Short mmCIF file of C-alpha atoms in Angstrom, two decimals:
data_model
loop_
_atom_site.label_atom_id
_atom_site.label_comp_id
_atom_site.label_asym_id
_atom_site.label_seq_id
_atom_site.Cartn_x
_atom_site.Cartn_y
_atom_site.Cartn_z
CA MET A 52 175.41 8.53 128.09
CA LYS A 53 174.94 10.04 124.84
CA ALA A 54 173.20 8.56 121.89
CA TRP A 55 176.14 7.90 119.79
CA THR A 56 177.52 5.63 122.60
CA ARG A 57 174.66 3.73 123.78
CA ASP A 58 173.95 1.24 120.95
CA ALA A 59 176.00 -1.56 122.46
CA ALA A 60 174.08 -1.19 125.89
CA ILE A 61 170.94 -1.29 123.98
CA ALA A 62 171.70 -4.57 122.29
CA LEU A 63 172.80 -6.18 125.60
CA THR A 64 169.72 -4.95 127.50
CA ALA A 65 166.96 -5.14 124.89
CA VAL A 66 164.94 -7.74 126.68
CA SER A 67 165.23 -6.24 130.24
CA THR A 68 164.47 -2.78 128.88
CA ALA A 69 161.43 -3.99 127.23
CA LEU A 70 160.14 -6.04 130.15
CA ALA A 71 160.44 -3.04 132.51
CA LEU A 72 158.78 -0.43 129.93
CA ALA A 73 155.85 -2.67 129.55
CA ALA A 74 153.55 -0.58 131.82
CA CYS A 75 153.43 2.26 129.73
CA GLY A 76 150.13 4.08 129.61
CA PRO A 77 147.71 3.84 126.63
CA GLY A 78 149.18 4.38 123.20
CA THR A 79 152.57 4.93 124.65
CA GLY A 80 155.66 2.90 124.68
CA ASN A 81 159.12 3.76 122.89
CA ASN A 82 158.58 6.84 121.16
CA SER A 83 161.84 7.21 119.58
CA ASN A 84 162.19 8.16 115.97
CA GLY A 85 165.50 6.66 115.44
CA GLY A 86 167.48 9.77 115.56
CA ASN A 87 170.80 10.44 117.27
CA GLY A 88 169.80 13.34 119.34
CA PRO A 89 168.94 13.50 123.07
CA GLU A 90 166.57 11.16 124.47
CA ILE A 91 164.39 12.08 127.38
CA GLY A 92 162.55 9.72 129.71
CA LEU A 93 159.18 10.75 130.95
CA LEU A 94 157.95 8.60 133.90
CA LEU A 95 154.28 8.94 134.83
CA PRO A 96 152.85 7.63 137.99
CA ASP A 97 149.43 6.43 137.42
CA ALA A 98 146.56 6.05 135.06
CA THR A 99 143.86 6.94 137.32
CA THR A 100 144.44 10.63 137.22
CA ALA A 101 143.20 11.48 133.55
CA ARG A 102 145.50 14.66 133.22
CA TRP A 103 148.87 12.51 132.95
CA GLU A 104 148.01 11.10 129.67
CA THR A 105 145.57 13.30 128.14
CA GLN A 106 147.21 16.66 129.19
CA ASP A 107 150.70 16.69 130.45
CA SER A 108 152.26 14.00 128.22
CA PRO A 109 150.90 15.57 124.87
CA PHE A 110 151.86 18.95 125.81
CA PHE A 111 155.19 17.86 126.92
CA LYS A 112 155.80 15.84 123.95
CA LYS A 113 155.02 19.03 121.77
CA ARG A 114 156.93 21.39 123.52
CA ILE A 115 159.96 18.94 123.41
CA LYS A 116 159.63 18.96 119.40
CA GLU A 117 159.31 22.73 119.20
CA LEU A 118 162.72 22.96 121.09
CA CYS A 119 164.73 19.84 119.69
CA ALA A 120 163.65 18.39 116.52
CA ASP A 121 166.02 15.74 116.98
CA CYS A 122 165.13 14.67 120.65
CA THR A 123 163.08 11.72 121.20
CA VAL A 124 160.93 10.80 124.27
CA GLU A 125 160.54 7.53 126.01
CA HIS A 126 157.34 7.48 127.86
CA ALA A 127 156.24 4.99 130.76
CA ASN A 128 153.56 5.04 133.04
CA ALA A 129 153.88 3.21 136.33
CA LYS A 130 150.07 2.70 137.00
CA GLY A 131 150.32 3.29 140.71
CA ASP A 132 152.96 0.62 141.19
CA VAL A 133 156.22 1.65 143.06
CA ALA A 134 158.31 -1.42 141.94
CA THR A 135 157.27 -1.06 138.04
CA GLN A 136 158.39 2.48 138.21
CA GLN A 137 161.72 1.67 139.71
CA GLN A 138 162.06 -0.87 137.18
CA GLN A 139 161.00 1.65 134.51
CA VAL A 140 163.75 4.06 135.91
CA ASN A 141 166.35 1.57 135.83
CA ALA A 142 165.58 0.55 132.39
CA MET A 143 166.10 4.23 131.51
CA ILE A 144 169.36 4.25 132.95
CA THR A 145 170.30 1.04 131.14
CA ARG A 146 169.38 2.69 128.04
CA GLY A 147 171.34 5.69 128.67
CA VAL A 148 168.68 8.46 128.35
CA ASP A 149 170.21 11.88 128.56
CA ALA A 150 167.46 13.14 131.11
CA MET A 151 164.79 12.10 133.02
CA VAL A 152 161.31 13.76 133.94
CA LEU A 153 159.95 11.94 137.00
CA VAL A 154 156.38 12.27 138.38
CA ALA A 155 157.28 9.94 141.55
CA VAL A 156 154.53 7.18 142.81
CA ASP A 157 156.04 7.43 145.95
CA ALA A 158 158.79 10.02 146.52
CA ARG A 159 160.75 8.15 149.54
CA SER A 160 160.57 4.82 147.65
CA LEU A 161 162.00 6.16 144.44
CA ALA A 162 164.67 8.24 145.99
CA PRO A 163 167.36 5.33 145.62
CA ALA A 164 166.51 5.21 141.86
CA VAL A 165 166.99 8.82 141.76
CA THR A 166 170.42 8.71 143.20
CA LYS A 167 171.23 5.77 140.92
CA ALA A 168 170.33 8.00 137.57
CA ALA A 169 172.27 10.99 139.39
CA ASP A 170 175.28 8.55 139.76
CA ALA A 171 174.84 7.53 136.00
CA GLY A 172 175.29 10.89 134.97
CA ILE A 173 171.59 11.43 133.97
CA PRO A 174 169.77 14.56 135.44
CA VAL A 175 166.40 13.93 136.88
CA ILE A 176 163.69 16.72 136.81
CA ALA A 177 160.83 16.38 139.36
CA TYR A 178 157.58 17.04 137.84
CA ASP A 179 154.45 18.19 139.70
CA ARG A 180 155.57 16.58 142.82
CA LEU A 181 158.98 16.84 144.57
CA ALA A 182 161.05 13.57 144.51
CA GLU A 183 163.65 12.83 146.95
CA GLY A 184 167.08 12.20 146.15
CA PRO A 185 169.54 14.29 144.02
CA ILE A 186 167.06 16.07 141.70
CA SER A 187 168.55 18.44 138.97
CA GLY A 188 165.25 20.75 138.94
CA TYR A 189 161.88 21.01 139.89
CA VAL A 190 158.31 22.10 138.01
CA SER A 191 155.06 22.33 139.96
CA PHE A 192 152.53 24.67 141.65
CA ASP A 193 152.31 25.97 144.72
CA GLY A 194 150.60 22.91 146.75
CA GLU A 195 149.60 24.60 150.09
CA GLU A 196 148.15 27.48 147.75
CA VAL A 197 146.08 24.63 145.99
CA GLY A 198 144.66 23.69 149.56
CA ARG A 199 144.12 27.16 150.66
CA LEU A 200 142.03 27.74 147.49
CA GLN A 201 139.87 24.40 148.15
CA GLY A 202 139.42 25.47 151.92
CA ARG A 203 138.05 28.91 151.05
CA ALA A 204 135.91 27.75 148.37
CA LEU A 205 134.49 24.94 150.46
CA LEU A 206 133.75 27.46 153.23
CA ARG A 207 132.12 29.99 150.60
CA ALA A 208 129.92 27.27 149.28
CA MET A 209 128.89 26.22 152.93
CA GLY A 210 127.44 29.80 153.57
CA ASP A 211 126.00 29.76 157.05
CA ARG A 212 127.41 26.49 157.83
CA ALA A 213 130.84 27.57 157.38
CA ASP A 214 131.24 28.39 161.01
CA GLY A 215 130.81 25.09 163.13
CA GLY A 216 129.49 23.03 160.27
CA GLN A 217 130.85 19.39 159.95
CA ILE A 218 133.01 18.56 157.25
CA VAL A 219 134.63 15.05 155.76
CA MET A 220 138.24 15.48 154.72
CA MET A 221 139.33 13.10 152.00
CA ASN A 222 143.00 13.90 151.68
CA GLY A 223 145.27 12.19 149.04
CA ASP A 224 147.89 9.71 149.44
CA LEU A 225 150.35 11.02 151.85
CA SER A 226 153.27 9.24 150.15
CA ASP A 227 152.92 11.83 147.47
CA PRO A 228 154.55 15.10 148.92
CA ASN A 229 151.75 17.25 147.39
CA ALA A 230 149.24 15.51 149.12
CA ILE A 231 150.84 16.74 152.33
CA SER A 232 150.74 20.54 150.92
CA PHE A 233 147.43 20.51 149.79
CA LYS A 234 146.50 19.08 153.09
CA LYS A 235 148.39 21.41 155.21
CA GLY A 236 146.88 24.36 153.03
CA ALA A 237 143.31 23.36 153.48
CA LEU A 238 143.82 23.08 157.15
CA SER A 239 145.23 26.47 157.43
CA VAL A 240 141.93 27.85 156.19
CA LEU A 241 139.48 25.25 157.81
CA ASP A 242 140.77 24.83 161.22
CA GLY A 243 138.87 26.74 163.73
CA ARG A 244 135.87 27.23 161.11
CA VAL A 245 134.47 23.66 160.89
CA LYS A 246 134.43 20.57 162.66
CA ILE A 247 136.27 17.80 160.65
CA SER A 248 134.16 14.94 161.92
CA LYS A 249 136.02 12.50 159.53
CA ALA A 250 139.41 12.52 157.84
CA TYR A 251 141.00 9.74 155.74
CA ASP A 252 144.25 9.84 153.88
CA THR A 253 143.42 8.01 150.43
CA TYR A 254 145.98 5.37 149.35
CA GLN A 255 147.06 5.84 145.74
CA TRP A 256 144.30 8.53 145.44
CA SER A 257 142.01 5.69 144.69
CA THR A 258 138.48 6.57 143.55
CA GLU A 259 137.13 3.42 144.87
CA ALA A 260 138.90 4.08 148.21
CA ALA A 261 137.26 7.51 148.65
CA ASN A 262 133.77 5.83 147.55
CA THR A 263 134.07 3.44 150.55
CA ASN A 264 135.45 5.72 152.96
CA MET A 265 132.59 8.31 152.30
CA SER A 266 130.09 5.63 152.49
CA GLY A 267 131.35 4.82 156.02
CA ALA A 268 131.43 8.53 156.99
CA ILE A 269 127.91 8.84 156.01
CA SER A 270 126.94 5.83 158.05
CA ALA A 271 128.96 7.05 161.22
CA LEU A 272 127.92 10.78 161.05
CA GLY A 273 124.26 10.64 159.34
CA ALA A 274 124.19 12.52 155.79
CA GLU A 275 122.06 15.46 157.33
CA ASN A 276 125.31 15.99 159.33
CA ILE A 277 127.62 16.56 156.61
CA ASP A 278 127.82 20.08 155.54
CA GLY A 279 130.64 19.71 153.04
CA VAL A 280 133.61 17.28 151.92
CA TYR A 281 137.08 18.61 151.19
CA ALA A 282 138.25 16.19 148.40
CA ALA A 283 141.70 16.55 147.49
CA ASN A 284 141.43 16.13 143.82
CA ASP A 285 138.73 14.92 141.08
CA SER A 286 139.01 11.20 141.41
CA LEU A 287 138.31 11.59 144.88
CA ALA A 288 135.53 14.02 144.49
CA ALA A 289 134.04 11.25 141.91
CA GLY A 290 133.92 8.67 144.66
CA CYS A 291 132.70 10.91 147.36
CA ILE A 292 129.80 11.86 144.89
CA THR A 293 129.01 8.19 143.87
CA ALA A 294 128.96 7.62 147.49
CA LEU A 295 126.58 10.57 148.67
CA LYS A 296 123.98 9.58 145.59
CA SER A 297 124.01 5.95 146.39
CA ASN A 298 122.88 7.03 149.99
CA LYS A 299 120.13 9.07 148.66
CA VAL A 300 121.82 12.38 149.68
CA ASN A 301 119.89 15.22 148.33
CA PRO A 302 120.91 17.91 147.99
CA LEU A 303 124.48 17.21 147.95
CA PRO A 304 126.95 19.12 150.17
CA PRO A 305 129.45 20.95 148.36
CA VAL A 306 132.47 19.12 147.32
CA THR A 307 135.96 20.34 146.24
CA GLY A 308 138.47 18.73 143.70
CA GLN A 309 141.39 19.65 141.78
CA ASP A 310 143.00 18.71 138.42
CA ALA A 311 140.03 20.10 136.05
CA GLU A 312 139.41 16.64 134.74
CA LEU A 313 136.64 16.58 132.13
CA ALA A 314 134.17 14.64 134.04
CA ALA A 315 134.72 16.80 136.88
CA VAL A 316 134.06 20.01 134.98
CA ARG A 317 130.83 18.34 133.91
CA ARG A 318 130.03 17.50 137.37
CA ILE A 319 130.26 21.28 138.34
CA VAL A 320 128.01 22.20 135.39
CA ALA A 321 125.45 19.70 136.64
CA GLY A 322 125.93 21.07 140.33
CA ASP A 323 127.22 17.93 141.64
CA GLN A 324 130.73 19.18 142.57
CA TYR A 325 131.25 22.75 143.58
CA MET A 326 134.92 23.37 142.34
CA THR A 327 137.97 22.19 141.26
CA VAL A 328 141.53 23.52 140.87
CA TYR A 329 142.82 24.20 137.62
CA LYS A 330 146.76 23.67 137.45
CA PRO A 331 147.41 25.27 133.78
CA PHE A 332 148.96 21.80 132.08
CA ARG A 333 150.36 23.80 129.25
CA PRO A 334 152.68 25.98 130.84
CA GLU A 335 153.67 23.09 133.61
CA ALA A 336 154.51 20.56 130.72
CA SER A 337 156.29 23.50 128.72
CA ALA A 338 158.49 24.47 131.64
CA GLY A 339 159.09 20.78 132.40
CA ALA A 340 160.41 20.22 128.78
CA ASP A 341 162.27 23.29 128.75
CA MET A 342 164.30 22.04 131.78
CA ALA A 343 164.47 18.54 130.31
CA VAL A 344 166.14 19.67 127.00
CA ALA A 345 168.68 22.00 128.96
CA ALA A 346 169.71 19.08 131.11
CA ALA A 347 169.91 16.65 128.29
CA ARG A 348 172.21 19.02 126.50
CA GLY A 349 174.05 19.61 129.53
CA GLU A 350 173.35 23.37 129.94
CA SER A 351 172.25 25.24 132.98
CA LEU A 352 168.88 24.96 134.35
CA ASP A 353 169.24 28.52 135.88
CA PRO A 354 167.83 30.48 132.87
CA VAL A 355 164.73 28.43 132.85
CA ALA A 356 164.06 28.44 136.32
CA THR A 357 162.03 31.36 137.94
CA ASP A 358 162.52 30.08 141.75
CA THR A 359 164.55 27.33 143.88
CA VAL A 360 163.30 24.69 146.27
CA ARG A 361 165.21 22.69 148.79
CA SER A 362 165.63 19.09 148.12
CA SER A 363 165.65 16.53 150.49
CA SER A 364 169.21 16.95 151.20
CA GLY A 365 168.71 20.33 151.66
CA LYS A 366 170.35 21.68 148.43
CA ALA A 367 168.91 24.48 146.42
CA VAL A 368 167.50 23.02 143.24
CA PRO A 369 166.23 25.38 140.13
CA ALA A 370 162.48 25.37 140.10
CA VAL A 371 159.61 26.78 138.33
CA MET A 372 156.41 27.37 140.61
CA LEU A 373 152.96 28.42 138.92
CA THR A 374 149.72 29.52 140.08
CA PRO A 375 146.77 27.49 140.57
CA VAL A 376 143.47 28.74 139.70
CA SER A 377 140.13 28.05 141.38
CA VAL A 378 137.38 27.39 138.82
CA THR A 379 133.72 27.07 139.93
CA VAL A 380 130.69 27.15 137.47
CA THR A 381 130.93 30.81 137.05
CA ASN A 382 134.28 31.00 135.35
CA ILE A 383 134.72 27.72 133.52
CA LYS A 384 134.31 29.65 130.36
CA ASP A 385 137.28 32.09 131.15
CA THR A 386 139.58 29.60 132.39
CA LEU A 387 139.15 26.08 130.77
CA VAL A 388 137.46 27.13 127.73
CA GLU A 389 139.48 30.51 127.12
CA ASP A 390 142.72 28.20 127.55
CA GLY A 391 141.81 25.68 125.06
CA VAL A 392 141.84 22.92 127.55
CA TYR A 393 138.24 21.83 126.66
CA THR A 394 135.63 23.09 124.36
CA VAL A 395 132.22 24.11 125.01
CA GLN A 396 131.04 21.12 123.10
CA GLN A 397 133.03 18.75 124.88
CA ILE A 398 131.58 19.83 128.27
CA CYS A 399 128.13 20.55 127.24
CA THR A 400 126.76 16.76 126.33
CA PRO A 401 123.15 16.57 125.64
CA PRO A 402 121.92 15.82 129.16
CA LEU A 403 123.77 19.24 130.39
CA THR A 404 122.39 21.50 127.79
CA SER A 405 120.01 23.20 130.40
CA ALA A 406 122.67 23.59 133.09
CA CYS A 407 125.33 24.74 130.20
CA ASN A 408 122.62 27.46 129.34
CA ARG A 409 122.43 28.54 132.82
CA ALA A 410 126.21 28.69 133.27
CA GLY A 411 126.64 30.93 130.17
CA LEU A 412 128.45 28.01 128.05
CA ALA A 413 125.98 27.53 125.55
#
């Protein structure tokens, strides 16, 4: 539904739309500038993972403005709640946005909402994680490669204990298709090399749940018997490291991560976390914006796509698949700083001055 035909629908549904979009992230809400150009919905999954609001959203909006000066972006954050995200999708359908970019809280649960959007003629671009239902495009990274990078780094950090050592595996929420891919990729590297003594699938990628699970693993196994920790992302790594420190574990075993959150980068500099996986946010957000604008204008996504993936129905969908990067203390400067994600000043807080000097970041 184009902007010039949606005024009546907005007037009739203003109250329900406002309520459904009330779960927006910090500083978000109706970002419309009052123009009559295409309107694009950006639906983010949670406020737990810092990247959504601090990296993806700003880069996405900036690229949209570069491509389409009269486009507007309606931005909502489900804060980890499936029902809230379903309401947000429905509200955007009622509003008559011209395209949606969706990071699904739960791919399976959101499939009916994706179908409803498609039936209303609104193309849905799945972003970062593959949504179920009739999506029009997909932008992400190779999830299995993320897991392989994490697994290889963990083995490298474990050194002599890499063969036969014991690890705790803190996977993500398996309602997220990416979590399944990360786990599969990691296991392809770790199986047969280490003993996975405890493994957890962490609901909603919760830092608190990771902390509780890690404390339980320490009690069950003994801290001295934990040679490494596979944590699927940085929020899980934070929970694991807090639990290890609370239990007076010293030295800490190597802990993996993902998303290159600023707090995680500081932990890597400090020596508390071994690595993270950097998925360059700017090219991902740019590709998502490119697809969204093309879709909103009714144009083919094929010129934007570099690949295809199979949707849940088996249909080939235009896709952009990007390459993840392993980051340890040795290459922070050449990756995150070089790409402008963080400055040295942001990373190197006063307590980290000595560690930053050792890492060549000062």
